[in-house]
Coordinates of C-alpha atoms in Angstrom, one line a residue:
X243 CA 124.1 108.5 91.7
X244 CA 123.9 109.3 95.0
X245 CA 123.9 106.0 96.4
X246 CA 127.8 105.7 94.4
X247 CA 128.7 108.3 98.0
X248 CA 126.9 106.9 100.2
X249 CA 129.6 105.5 102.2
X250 CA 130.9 108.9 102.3
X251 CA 128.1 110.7 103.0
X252 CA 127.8 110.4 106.4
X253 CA 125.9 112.5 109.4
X254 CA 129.6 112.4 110.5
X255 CA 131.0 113.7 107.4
X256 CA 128.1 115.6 106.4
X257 CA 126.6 117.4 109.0
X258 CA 124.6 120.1 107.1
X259 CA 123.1 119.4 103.6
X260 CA 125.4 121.9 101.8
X261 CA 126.1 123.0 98.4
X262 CA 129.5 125.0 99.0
X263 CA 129.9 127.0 101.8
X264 CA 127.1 129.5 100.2
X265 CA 124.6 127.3 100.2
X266 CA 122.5 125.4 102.8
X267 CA 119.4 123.6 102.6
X268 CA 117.0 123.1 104.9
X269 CA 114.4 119.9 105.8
X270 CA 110.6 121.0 105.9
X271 CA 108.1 118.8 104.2
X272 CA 105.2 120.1 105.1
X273 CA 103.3 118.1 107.0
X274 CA 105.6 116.5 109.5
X275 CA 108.1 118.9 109.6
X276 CA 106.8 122.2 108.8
X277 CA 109.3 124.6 109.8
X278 CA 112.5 124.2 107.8
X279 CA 115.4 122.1 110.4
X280 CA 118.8 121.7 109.9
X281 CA 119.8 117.9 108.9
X282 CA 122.2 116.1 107.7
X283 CA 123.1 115.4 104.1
X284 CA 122.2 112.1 104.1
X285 CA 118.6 112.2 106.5
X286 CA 118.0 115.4 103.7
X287 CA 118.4 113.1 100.7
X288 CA 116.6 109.9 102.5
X289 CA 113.7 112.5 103.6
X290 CA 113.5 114.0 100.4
X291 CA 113.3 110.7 98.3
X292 CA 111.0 108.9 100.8
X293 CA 109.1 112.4 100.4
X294 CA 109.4 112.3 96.2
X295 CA 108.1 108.7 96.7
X296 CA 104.8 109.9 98.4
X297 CA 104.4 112.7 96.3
X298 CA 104.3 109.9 93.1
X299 CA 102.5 107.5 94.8
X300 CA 100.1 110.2 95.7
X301 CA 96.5 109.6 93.4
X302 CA 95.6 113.2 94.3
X303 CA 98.6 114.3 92.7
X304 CA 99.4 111.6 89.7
X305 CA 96.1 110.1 89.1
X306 CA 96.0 106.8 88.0
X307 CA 92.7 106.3 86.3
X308 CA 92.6 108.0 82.6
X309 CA 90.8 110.8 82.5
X310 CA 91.4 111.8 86.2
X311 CA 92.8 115.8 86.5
X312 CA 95.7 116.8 87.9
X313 CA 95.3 118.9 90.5
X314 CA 95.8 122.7 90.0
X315 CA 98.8 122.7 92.0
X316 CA 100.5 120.3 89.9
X317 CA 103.6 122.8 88.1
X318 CA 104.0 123.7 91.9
X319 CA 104.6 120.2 92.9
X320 CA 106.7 119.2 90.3
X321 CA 109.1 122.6 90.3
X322 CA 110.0 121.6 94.2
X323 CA 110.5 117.8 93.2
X324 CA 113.1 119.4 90.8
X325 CA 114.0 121.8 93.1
X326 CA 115.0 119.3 96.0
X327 CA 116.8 117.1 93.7
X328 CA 118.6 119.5 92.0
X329 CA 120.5 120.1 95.6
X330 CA 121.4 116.6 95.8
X331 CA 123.2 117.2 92.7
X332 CA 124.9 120.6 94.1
X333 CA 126.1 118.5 97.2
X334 CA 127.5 115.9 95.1
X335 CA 129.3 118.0 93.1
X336 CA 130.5 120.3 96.2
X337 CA 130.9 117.6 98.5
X338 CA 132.0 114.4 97.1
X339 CA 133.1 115.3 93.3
X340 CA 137.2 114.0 94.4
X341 CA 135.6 110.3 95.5
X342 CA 133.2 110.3 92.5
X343 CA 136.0 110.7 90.3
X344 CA 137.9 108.3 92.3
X345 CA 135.7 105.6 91.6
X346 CA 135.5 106.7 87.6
X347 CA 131.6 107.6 87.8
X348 CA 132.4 111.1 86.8
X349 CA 130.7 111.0 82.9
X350 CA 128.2 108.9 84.2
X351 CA 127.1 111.8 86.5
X352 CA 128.0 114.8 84.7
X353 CA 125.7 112.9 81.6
X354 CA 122.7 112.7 84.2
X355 CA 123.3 116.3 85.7
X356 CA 123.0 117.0 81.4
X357 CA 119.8 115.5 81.0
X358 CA 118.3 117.2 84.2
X359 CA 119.6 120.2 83.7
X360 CA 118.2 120.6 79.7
X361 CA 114.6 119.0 80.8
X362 CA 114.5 121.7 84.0
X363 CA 115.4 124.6 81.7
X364 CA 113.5 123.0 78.6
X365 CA 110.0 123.2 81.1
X366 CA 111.5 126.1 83.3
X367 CA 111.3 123.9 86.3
X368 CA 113.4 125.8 88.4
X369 CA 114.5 129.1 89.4
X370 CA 117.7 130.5 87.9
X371 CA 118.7 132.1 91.9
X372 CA 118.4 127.9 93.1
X373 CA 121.0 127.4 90.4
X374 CA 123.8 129.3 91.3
X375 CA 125.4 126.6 93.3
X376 CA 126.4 125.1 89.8
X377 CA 125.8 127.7 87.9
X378 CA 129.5 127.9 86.5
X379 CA 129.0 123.8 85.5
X380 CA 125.6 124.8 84.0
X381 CA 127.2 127.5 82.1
X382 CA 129.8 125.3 80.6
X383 CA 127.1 122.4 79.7
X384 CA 125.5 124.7 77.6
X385 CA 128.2 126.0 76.0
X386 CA 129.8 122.8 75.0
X387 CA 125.9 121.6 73.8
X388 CA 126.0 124.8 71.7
X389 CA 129.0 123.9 70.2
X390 CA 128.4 120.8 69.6
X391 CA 125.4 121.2 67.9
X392 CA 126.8 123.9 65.8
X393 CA 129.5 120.9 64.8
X394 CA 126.4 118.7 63.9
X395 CA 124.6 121.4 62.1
X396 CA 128.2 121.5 60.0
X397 CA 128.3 118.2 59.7
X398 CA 124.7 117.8 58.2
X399 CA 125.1 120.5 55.7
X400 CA 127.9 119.2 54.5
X401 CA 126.2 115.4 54.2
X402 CA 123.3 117.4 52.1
X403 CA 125.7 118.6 49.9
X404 CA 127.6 115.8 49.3
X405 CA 126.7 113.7 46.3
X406 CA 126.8 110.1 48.1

């Protein structure tokens, strides 16, 4: 999804890695930057995936042979690879939402932002607070799940009862 802005997600265009004014995020990955910097959007997201890609590549961390433990810092791991991603999303949505309409990927990434957001609240993967950013989209998505499924649940009970 990202890749759709790319073009327009530029160092120029994108100085800071932003969610909405509020919200600014940070580079630190731990081992070669350790104290958070300032970037911009687009060395954040190509840091973060090239740091994503280490992290899965990483045997320590997803062991390969069957058998094998994860290590006990695993949930840890995983909660800042959802963390980090999740602010791609809020800088999508903040930054380039006009252009991603204008190229008619809009359902395409409000369906993805769906999926991520019920698998992070279905495995509480991250913090309500690191939300906020979206937390008025988040708020609708569930909503219009709930009533949806309420519409299903109406639907099936009225296929029970029916006698074909």
């Amino acid at each position: 999804l990202y890749g759709t802005v790319t073009d327009y997600c530029t160092a120029q265009n994108c100085p800071i890695m932003s969610a909405g004014a509020r919200y600014e995020y940070l580079w630190a990955d731990g081992t070669k930057v350790k104290k958070p910097i300032r970037v911009s959007a687009p060395e954040y997201v190509d840091s973060l995936m090239s740091w994503i890609e280490n992290q899965l590549n990483n045997e320590q961390i997803f062991p390969l042979q069957l058998g094998t433990p994860f290590p006990k810092n695993f949930t840890s791991i995983i909660k800042t690879i959802f963390k980090r991603l999740f602010r791609v999303y809020g800088h999508i949505y903040h930054s380039h939402f006009p252009k991603i309409v204008g190229l008619g990927a809009e359902a395409h990434l409000n369906t993805c932002f769906k999926h991520f957001i019920f698998f992070v609240d279905e495995f509480n993967l991250i913090d309500p607070k690191e939300l906020a950013p979206l937390q008025d989209l988040i708020a609708s998505l569930k909503e219009n799940h709930a009533a949806s499924e309420s519409l299903v649940l109406a639907t099936d009970d009225h296929a029970v009862s029916s006698p074909y």
